[in-house]
PDB file of C-alpha atoms in Angstrom:
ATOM      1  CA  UNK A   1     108.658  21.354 147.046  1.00  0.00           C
ATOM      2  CA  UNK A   2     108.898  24.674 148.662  1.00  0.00           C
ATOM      3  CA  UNK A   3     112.148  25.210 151.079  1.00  0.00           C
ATOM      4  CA  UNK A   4     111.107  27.610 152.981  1.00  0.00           C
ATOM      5  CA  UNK A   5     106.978  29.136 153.286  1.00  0.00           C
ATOM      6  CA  UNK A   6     105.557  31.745 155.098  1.00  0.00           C
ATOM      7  CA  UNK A   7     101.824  31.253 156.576  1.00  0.00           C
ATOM      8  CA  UNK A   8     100.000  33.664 158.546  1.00  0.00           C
ATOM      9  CA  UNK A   9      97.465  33.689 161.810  1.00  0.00           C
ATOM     10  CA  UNK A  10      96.359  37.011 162.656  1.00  0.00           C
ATOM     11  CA  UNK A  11      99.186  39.270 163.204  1.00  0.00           C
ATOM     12  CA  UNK A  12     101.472  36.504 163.667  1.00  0.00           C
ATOM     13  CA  UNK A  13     103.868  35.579 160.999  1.00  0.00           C
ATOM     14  CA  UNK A  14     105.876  32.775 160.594  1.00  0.00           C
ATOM     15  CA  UNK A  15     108.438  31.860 157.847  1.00  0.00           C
ATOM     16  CA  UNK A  16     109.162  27.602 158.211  1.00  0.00           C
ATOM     17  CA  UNK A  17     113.187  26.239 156.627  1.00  0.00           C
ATOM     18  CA  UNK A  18     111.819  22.437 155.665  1.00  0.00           C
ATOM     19  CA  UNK A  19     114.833  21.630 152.939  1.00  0.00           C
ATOM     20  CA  UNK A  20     115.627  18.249 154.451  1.00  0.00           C
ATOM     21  CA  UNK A  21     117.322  16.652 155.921  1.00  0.00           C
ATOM     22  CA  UNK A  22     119.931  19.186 156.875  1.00  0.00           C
ATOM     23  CA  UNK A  23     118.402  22.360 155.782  1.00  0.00           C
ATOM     24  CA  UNK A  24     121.140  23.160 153.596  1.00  0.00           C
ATOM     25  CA  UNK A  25     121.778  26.957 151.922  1.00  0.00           C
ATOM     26  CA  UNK A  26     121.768  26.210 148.489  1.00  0.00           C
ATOM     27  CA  UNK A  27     120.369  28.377 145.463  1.00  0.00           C
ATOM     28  CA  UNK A  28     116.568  26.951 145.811  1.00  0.00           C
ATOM     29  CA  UNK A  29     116.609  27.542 149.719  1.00  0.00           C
ATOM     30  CA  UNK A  30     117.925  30.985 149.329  1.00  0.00           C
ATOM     31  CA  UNK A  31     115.316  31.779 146.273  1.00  0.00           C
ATOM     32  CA  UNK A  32     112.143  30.180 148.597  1.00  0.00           C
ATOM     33  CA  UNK A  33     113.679  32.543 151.631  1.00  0.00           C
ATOM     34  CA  UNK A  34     113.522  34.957 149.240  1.00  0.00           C
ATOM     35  CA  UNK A  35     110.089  34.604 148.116  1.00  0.00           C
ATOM     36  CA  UNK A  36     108.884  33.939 151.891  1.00  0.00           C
ATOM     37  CA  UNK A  37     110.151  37.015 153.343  1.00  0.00           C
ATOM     38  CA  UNK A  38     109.104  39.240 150.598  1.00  0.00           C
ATOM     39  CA  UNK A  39     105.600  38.000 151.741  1.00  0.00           C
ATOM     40  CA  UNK A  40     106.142  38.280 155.306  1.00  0.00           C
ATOM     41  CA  UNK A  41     106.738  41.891 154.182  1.00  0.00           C
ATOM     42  CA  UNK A  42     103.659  42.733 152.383  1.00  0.00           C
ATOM     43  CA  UNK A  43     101.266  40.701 154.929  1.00  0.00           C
ATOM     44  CA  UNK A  44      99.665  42.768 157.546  1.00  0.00           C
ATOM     45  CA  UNK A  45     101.503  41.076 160.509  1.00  0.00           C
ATOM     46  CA  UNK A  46     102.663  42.690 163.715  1.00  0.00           C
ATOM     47  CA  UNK A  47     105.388  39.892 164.353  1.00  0.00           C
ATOM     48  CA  UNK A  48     107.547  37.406 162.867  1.00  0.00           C
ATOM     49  CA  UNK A  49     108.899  33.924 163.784  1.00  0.00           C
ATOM     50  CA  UNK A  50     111.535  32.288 161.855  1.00  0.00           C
ATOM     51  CA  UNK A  51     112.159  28.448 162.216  1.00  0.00           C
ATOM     52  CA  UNK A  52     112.763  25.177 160.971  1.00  0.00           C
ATOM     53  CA  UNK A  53     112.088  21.383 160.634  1.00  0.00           C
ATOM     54  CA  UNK A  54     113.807  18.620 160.910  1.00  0.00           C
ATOM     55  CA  UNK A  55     116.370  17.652 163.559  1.00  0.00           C
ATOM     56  CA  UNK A  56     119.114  20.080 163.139  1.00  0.00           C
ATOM     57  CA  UNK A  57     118.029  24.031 162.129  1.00  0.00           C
ATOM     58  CA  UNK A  58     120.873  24.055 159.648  1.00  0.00           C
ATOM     59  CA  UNK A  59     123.645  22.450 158.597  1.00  0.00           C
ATOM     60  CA  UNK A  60     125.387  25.379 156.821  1.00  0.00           C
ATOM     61  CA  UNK A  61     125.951  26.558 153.215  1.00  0.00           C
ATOM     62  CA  UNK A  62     125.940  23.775 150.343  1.00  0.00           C
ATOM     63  CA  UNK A  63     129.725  24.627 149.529  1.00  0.00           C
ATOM     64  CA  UNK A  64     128.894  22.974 146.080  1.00  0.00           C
ATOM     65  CA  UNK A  65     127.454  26.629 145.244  1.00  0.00           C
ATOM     66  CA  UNK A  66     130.764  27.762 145.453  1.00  0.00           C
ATOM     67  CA  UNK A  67     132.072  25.497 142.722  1.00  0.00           C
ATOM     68  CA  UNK A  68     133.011  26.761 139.062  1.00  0.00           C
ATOM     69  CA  UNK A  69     131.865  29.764 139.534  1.00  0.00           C
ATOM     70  CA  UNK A  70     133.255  32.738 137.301  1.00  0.00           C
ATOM     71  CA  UNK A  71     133.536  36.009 138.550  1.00  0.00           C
ATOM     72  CA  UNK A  72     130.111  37.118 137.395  1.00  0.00           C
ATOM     73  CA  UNK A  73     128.670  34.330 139.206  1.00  0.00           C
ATOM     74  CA  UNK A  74     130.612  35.054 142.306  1.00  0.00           C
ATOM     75  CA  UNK A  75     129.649  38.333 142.480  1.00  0.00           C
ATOM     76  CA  UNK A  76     125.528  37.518 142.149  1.00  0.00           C
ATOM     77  CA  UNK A  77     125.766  35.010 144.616  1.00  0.00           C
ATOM     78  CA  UNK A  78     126.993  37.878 146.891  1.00  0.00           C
ATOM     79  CA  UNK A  79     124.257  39.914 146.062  1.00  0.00           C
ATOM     80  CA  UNK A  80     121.361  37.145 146.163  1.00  0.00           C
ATOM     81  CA  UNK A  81     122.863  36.626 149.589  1.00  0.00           C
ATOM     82  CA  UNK A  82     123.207  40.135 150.665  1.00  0.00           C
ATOM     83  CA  UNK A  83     119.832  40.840 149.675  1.00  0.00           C
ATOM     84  CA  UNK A  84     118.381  38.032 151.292  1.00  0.00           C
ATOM     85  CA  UNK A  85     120.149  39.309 154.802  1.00  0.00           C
ATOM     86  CA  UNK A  86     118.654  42.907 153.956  1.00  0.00           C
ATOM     87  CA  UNK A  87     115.271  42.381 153.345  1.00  0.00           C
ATOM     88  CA  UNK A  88     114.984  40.156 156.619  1.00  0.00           C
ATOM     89  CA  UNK A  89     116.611  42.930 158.218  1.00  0.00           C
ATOM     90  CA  UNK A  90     113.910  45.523 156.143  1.00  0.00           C
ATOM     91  CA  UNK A  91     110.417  43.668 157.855  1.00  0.00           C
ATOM     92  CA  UNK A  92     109.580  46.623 160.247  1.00  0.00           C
ATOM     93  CA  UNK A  93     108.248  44.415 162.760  1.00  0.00           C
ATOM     94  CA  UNK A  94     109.748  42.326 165.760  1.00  0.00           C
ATOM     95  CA  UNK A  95     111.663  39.198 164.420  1.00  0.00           C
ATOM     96  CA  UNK A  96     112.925  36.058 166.633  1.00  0.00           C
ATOM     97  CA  UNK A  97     114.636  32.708 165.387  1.00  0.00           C
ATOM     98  CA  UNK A  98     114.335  29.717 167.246  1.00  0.00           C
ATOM     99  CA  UNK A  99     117.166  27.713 166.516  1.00  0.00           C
ATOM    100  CA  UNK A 100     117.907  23.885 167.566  1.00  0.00           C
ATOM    101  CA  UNK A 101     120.564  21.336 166.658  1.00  0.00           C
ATOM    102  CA  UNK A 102     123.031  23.136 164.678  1.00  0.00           C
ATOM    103  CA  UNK A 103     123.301  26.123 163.115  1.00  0.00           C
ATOM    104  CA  UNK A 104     126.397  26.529 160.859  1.00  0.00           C
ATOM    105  CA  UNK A 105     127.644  29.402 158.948  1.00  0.00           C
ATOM    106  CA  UNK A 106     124.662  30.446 156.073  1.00  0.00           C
ATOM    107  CA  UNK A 107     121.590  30.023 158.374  1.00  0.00           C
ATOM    108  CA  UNK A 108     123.228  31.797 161.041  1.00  0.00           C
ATOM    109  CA  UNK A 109     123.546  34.965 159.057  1.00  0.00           C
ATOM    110  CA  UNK A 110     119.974  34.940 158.487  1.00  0.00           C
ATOM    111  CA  UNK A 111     118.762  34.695 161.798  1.00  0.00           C
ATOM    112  CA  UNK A 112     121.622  37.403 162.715  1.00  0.00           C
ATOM    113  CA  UNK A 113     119.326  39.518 160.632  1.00  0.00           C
ATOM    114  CA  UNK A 114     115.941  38.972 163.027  1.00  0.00           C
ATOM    115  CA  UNK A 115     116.061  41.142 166.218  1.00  0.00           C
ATOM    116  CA  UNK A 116     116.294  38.300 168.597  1.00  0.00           C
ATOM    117  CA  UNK A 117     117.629  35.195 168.292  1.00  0.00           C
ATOM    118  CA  UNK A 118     116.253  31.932 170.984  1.00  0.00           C
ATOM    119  CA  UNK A 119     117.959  28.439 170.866  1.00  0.00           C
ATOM    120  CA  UNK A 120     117.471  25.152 172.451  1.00  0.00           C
ATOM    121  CA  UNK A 121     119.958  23.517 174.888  1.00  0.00           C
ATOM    122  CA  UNK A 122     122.689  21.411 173.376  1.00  0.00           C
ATOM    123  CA  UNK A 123     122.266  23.563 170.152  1.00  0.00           C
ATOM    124  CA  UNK A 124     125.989  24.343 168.225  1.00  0.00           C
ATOM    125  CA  UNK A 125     126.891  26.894 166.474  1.00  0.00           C
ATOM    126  CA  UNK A 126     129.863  27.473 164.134  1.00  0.00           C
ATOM    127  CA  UNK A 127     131.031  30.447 162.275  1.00  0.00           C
ATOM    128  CA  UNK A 128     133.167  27.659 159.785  1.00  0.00           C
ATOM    129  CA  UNK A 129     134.045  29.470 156.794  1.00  0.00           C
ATOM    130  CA  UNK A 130     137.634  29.677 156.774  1.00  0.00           C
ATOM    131  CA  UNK A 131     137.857  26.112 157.105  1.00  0.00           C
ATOM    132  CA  UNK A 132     136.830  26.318 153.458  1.00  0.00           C
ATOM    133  CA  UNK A 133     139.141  29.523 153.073  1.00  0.00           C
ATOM    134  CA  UNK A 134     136.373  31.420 152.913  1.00  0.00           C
ATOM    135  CA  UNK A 135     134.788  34.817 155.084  1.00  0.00           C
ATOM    136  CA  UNK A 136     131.264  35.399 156.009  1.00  0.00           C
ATOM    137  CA  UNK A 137     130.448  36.454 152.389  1.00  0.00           C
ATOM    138  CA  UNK A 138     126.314  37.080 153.300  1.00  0.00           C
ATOM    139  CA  UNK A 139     127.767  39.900 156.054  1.00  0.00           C
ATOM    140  CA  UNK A 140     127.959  37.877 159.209  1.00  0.00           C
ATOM    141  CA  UNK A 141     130.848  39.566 160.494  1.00  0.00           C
ATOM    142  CA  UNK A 142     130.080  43.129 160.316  1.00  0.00           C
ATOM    143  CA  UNK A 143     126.644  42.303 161.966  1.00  0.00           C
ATOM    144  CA  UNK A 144     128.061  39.779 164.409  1.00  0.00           C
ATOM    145  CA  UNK A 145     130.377  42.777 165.665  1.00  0.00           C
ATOM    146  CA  UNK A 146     127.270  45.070 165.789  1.00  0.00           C
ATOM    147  CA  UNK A 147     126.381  42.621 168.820  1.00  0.00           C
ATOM    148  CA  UNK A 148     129.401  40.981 170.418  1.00  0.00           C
ATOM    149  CA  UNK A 149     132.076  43.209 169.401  1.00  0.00           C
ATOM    150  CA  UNK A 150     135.338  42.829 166.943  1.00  0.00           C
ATOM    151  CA  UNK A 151     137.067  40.839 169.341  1.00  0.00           C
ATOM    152  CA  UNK A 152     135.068  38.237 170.241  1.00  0.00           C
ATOM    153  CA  UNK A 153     133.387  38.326 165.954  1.00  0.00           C
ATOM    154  CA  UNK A 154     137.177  37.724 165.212  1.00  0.00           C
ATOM    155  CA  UNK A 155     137.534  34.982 167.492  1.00  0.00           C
ATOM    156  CA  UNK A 156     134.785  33.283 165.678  1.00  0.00           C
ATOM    157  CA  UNK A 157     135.139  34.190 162.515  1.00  0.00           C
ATOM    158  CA  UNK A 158     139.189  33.504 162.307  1.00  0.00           C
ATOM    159  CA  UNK A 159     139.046  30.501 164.534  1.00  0.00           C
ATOM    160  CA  UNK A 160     136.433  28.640 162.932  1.00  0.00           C
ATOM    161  CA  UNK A 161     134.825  27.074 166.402  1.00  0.00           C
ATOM    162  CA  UNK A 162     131.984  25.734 167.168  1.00  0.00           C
ATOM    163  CA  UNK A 163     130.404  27.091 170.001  1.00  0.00           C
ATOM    164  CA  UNK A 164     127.406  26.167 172.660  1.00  0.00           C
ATOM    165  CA  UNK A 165     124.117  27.829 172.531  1.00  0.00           C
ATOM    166  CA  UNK A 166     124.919  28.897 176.375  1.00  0.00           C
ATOM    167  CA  UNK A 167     128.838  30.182 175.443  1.00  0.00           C
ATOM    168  CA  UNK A 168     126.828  32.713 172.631  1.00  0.00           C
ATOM    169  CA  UNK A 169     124.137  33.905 175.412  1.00  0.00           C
ATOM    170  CA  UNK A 170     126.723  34.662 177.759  1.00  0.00           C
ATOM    171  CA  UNK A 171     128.318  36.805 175.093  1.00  0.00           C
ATOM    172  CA  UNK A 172     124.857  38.254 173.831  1.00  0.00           C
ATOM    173  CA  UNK A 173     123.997  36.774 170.857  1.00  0.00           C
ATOM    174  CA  UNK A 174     121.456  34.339 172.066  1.00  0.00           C
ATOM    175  CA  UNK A 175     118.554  35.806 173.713  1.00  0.00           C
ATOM    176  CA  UNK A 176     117.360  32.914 175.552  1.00  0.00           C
ATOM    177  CA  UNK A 177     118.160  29.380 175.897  1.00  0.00           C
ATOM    178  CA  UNK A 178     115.513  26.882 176.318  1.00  0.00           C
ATOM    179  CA  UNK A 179     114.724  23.147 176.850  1.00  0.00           C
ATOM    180  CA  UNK A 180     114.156  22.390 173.175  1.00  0.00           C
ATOM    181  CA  UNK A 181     110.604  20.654 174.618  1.00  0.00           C
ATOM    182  CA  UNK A 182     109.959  23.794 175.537  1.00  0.00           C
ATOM    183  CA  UNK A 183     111.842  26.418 172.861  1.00  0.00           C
ATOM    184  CA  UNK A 184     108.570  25.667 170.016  1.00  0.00           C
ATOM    185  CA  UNK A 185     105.959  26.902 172.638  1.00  0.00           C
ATOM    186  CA  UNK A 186     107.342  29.468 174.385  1.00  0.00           C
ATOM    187  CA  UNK A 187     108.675  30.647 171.493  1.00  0.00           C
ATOM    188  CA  UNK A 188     105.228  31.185 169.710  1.00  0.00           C
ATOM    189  CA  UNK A 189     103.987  32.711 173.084  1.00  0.00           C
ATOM    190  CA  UNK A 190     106.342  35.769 173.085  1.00  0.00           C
ATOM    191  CA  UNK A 191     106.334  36.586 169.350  1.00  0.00           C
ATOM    192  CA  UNK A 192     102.654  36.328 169.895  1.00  0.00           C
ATOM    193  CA  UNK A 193     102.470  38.800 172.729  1.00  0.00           C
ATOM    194  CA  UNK A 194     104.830  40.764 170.427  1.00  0.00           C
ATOM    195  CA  UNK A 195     102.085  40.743 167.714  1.00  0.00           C
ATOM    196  CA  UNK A 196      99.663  42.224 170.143  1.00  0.00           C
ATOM    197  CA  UNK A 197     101.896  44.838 171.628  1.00  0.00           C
ATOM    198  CA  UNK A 198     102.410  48.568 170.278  1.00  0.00           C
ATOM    199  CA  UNK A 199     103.373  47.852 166.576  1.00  0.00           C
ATOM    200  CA  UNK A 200     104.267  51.728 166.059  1.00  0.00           C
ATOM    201  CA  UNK A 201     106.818  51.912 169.113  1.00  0.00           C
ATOM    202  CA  UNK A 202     108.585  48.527 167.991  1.00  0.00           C
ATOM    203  CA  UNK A 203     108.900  49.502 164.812  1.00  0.00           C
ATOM    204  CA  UNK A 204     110.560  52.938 165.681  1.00  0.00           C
ATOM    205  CA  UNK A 205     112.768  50.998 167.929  1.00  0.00           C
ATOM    206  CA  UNK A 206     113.561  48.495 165.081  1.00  0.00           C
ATOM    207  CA  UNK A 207     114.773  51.999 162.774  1.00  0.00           C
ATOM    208  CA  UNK A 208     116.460  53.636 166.005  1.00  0.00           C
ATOM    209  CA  UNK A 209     118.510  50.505 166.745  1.00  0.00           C
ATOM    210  CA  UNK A 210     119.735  49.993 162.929  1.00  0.00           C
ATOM    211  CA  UNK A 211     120.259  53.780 162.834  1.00  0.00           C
ATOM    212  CA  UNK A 212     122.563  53.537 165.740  1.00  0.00           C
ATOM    213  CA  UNK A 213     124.598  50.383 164.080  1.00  0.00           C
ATOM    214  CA  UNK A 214     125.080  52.348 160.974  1.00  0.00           C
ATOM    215  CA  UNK A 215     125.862  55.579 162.909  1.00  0.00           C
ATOM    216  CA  UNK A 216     126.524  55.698 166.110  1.00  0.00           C
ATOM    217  CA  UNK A 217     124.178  57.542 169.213  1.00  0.00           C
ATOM    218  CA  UNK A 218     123.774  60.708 167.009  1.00  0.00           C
ATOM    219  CA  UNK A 219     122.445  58.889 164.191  1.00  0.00           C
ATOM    220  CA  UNK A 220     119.832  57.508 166.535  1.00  0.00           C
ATOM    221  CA  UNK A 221     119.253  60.373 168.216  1.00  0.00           C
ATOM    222  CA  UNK A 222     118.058  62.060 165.510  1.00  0.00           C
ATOM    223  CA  UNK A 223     115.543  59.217 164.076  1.00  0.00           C
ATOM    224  CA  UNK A 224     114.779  59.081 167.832  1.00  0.00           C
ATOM    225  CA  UNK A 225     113.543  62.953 167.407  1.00  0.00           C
ATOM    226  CA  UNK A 226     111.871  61.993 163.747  1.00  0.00           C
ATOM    227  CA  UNK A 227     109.825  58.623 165.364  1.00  0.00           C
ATOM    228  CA  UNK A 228     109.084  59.925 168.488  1.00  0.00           C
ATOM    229  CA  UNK A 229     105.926  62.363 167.787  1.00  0.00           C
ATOM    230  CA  UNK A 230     103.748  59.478 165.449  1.00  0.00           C
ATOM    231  CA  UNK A 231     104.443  57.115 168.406  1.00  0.00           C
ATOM    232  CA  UNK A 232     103.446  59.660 171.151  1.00  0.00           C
ATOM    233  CA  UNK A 233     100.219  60.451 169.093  1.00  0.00           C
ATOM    234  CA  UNK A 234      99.444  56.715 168.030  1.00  0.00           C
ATOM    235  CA  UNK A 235      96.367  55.738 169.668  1.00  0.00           C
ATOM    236  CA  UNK A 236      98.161  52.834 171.629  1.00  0.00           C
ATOM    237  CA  UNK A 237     100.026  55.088 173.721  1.00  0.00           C
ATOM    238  CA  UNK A 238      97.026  57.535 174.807  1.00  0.00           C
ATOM    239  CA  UNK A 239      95.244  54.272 175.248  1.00  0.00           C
ATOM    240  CA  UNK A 240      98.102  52.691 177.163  1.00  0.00           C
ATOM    241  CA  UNK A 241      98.071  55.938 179.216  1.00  0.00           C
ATOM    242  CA  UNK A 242      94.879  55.605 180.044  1.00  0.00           C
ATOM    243  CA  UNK A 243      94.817  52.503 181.163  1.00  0.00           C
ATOM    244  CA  UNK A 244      97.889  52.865 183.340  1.00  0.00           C
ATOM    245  CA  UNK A 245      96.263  55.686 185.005  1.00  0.00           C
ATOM    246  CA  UNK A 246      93.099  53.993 185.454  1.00  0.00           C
ATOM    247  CA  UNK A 247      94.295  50.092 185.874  1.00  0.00           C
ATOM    248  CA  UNK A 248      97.639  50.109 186.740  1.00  0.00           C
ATOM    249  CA  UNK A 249     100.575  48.184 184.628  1.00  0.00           C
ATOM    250  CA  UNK A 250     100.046  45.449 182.382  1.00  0.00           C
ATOM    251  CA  UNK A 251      96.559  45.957 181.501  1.00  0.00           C
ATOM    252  CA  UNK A 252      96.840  48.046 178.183  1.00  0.00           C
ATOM    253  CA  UNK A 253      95.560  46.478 174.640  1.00  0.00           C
ATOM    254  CA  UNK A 254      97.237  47.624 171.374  1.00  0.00           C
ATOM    255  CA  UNK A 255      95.396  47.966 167.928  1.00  0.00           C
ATOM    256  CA  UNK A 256      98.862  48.832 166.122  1.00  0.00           C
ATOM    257  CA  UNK A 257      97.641  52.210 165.556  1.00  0.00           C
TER     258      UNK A 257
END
């Protein structure tokens, strides 16, 4: 059975968690995440979603994993995880998780690494490692911080909470929060639209906005300088140009070229 599987329709991309019935991050779900986003990466899509089945999106790490492990071990399961967070981080197009139910420590590193992150109502979230003594081994805290700030990442992170779906939006984690009738649909719509929007421009903003994580405004400035004549050039901005100066707003089409 395959944990997690990536399927394509056009330029959309979507990688499905099915590893019931709590979605647990154990070695085979992190190997099939593995071998999903690696083909999310070489597929010619313009957008990614990232969900799951079953009734709760995840119910954190299989702590078994941690069990017996010598150093060595330690110290690959690190990397495995690491990696994992990286190359979701690496796709160069527009990511969004839809998340529902709970989402407990492991899973909610990995959808820290898409670029937006949706959730139904009455979804809970926990950061709960140190209730095993543990820290956000997979780098949850450095990339929470990146979008809430230290403060509120070590509020989380040291208090081991669980938190509402609507507490994290008001803080800026959660992009959107959604009837979860609703969170499946419109989430398909947007990345959708995403996959038909200007693929060059996102994916200079993708670089620009990890540029300015790892280095500040004058890190970003200067991949801002480096990205901004292929975009200017592309043939969906002259096109958009045109069509603003002949249509108005929202009538351009994008070829991702």
């Amino acid at each position: 059975m395959a944990h997690a599987t990536f399927a394509q329709d056009g330029a959309l991309g979507e990688i499905v968690i099915d590893s019931p019935p709590l979605n647990l991050f154990d070695d085979a779900l992190i190997g099939g995440l593995l071998d999903a986003v690696e083909e999310a990466a070489g597929a010619e899509i313009r957008a990614l979603l990232v969900r799951a089945e079953g009734e709760v999106f995840s119910g954190g790490a299989d702590v078994a994993i941690f069990a017996g492990l010598a150093h060595a071990e330690a110290a690959s399961l690190m990397t495995r995880a690491l990696s994992l967070i990286g190359a979701i981080e690496a796709i160069p197009v527009p990511t969004v998780a839809l998340i529902h139910g709970r989402c407990l420590p492991a899973r909610l590193r990995s959808r820290i690494a898409c670029d937006l992150i949706w959730a139904a109502e009455g979804t809970q979230i926990g950061q709960l490692e140190a209730v095993i003594g543990a820290f956000p081994f997979a780098g949850g805290a450095q990339r929470l911080a990146s979008r809430i700030g230290t403060a509120r990442t070590a509020e989380r992170v040291f208090g081991a909470q669980v938190y509402s779906a609507q507490d994290l939006a008001a803080w800026g984690l959660i992009g959107r929060v959604l009837p979860q009738a609703r969170l499946a649909a419109d989430g398909r719509a947007f990345v959708a639209q995403l996959a038909n929007g200007p693929t060059l421009a996102h994916r200079a903003t993708k670089r620009i906005l990890h540029a300015w994580r790892s280095g500040g405004v004058a890190e970003a400035d200067e991949l801002t300088r480096a990205e901004g004549p292929a975009v200017i050039l592309s043939q969906d901005l002259q096109r958009g140009v045109e069509a603003l100066q002949r249509s108005g707003p929202g009538h351009a089409t994008f070829a991702g070229r």
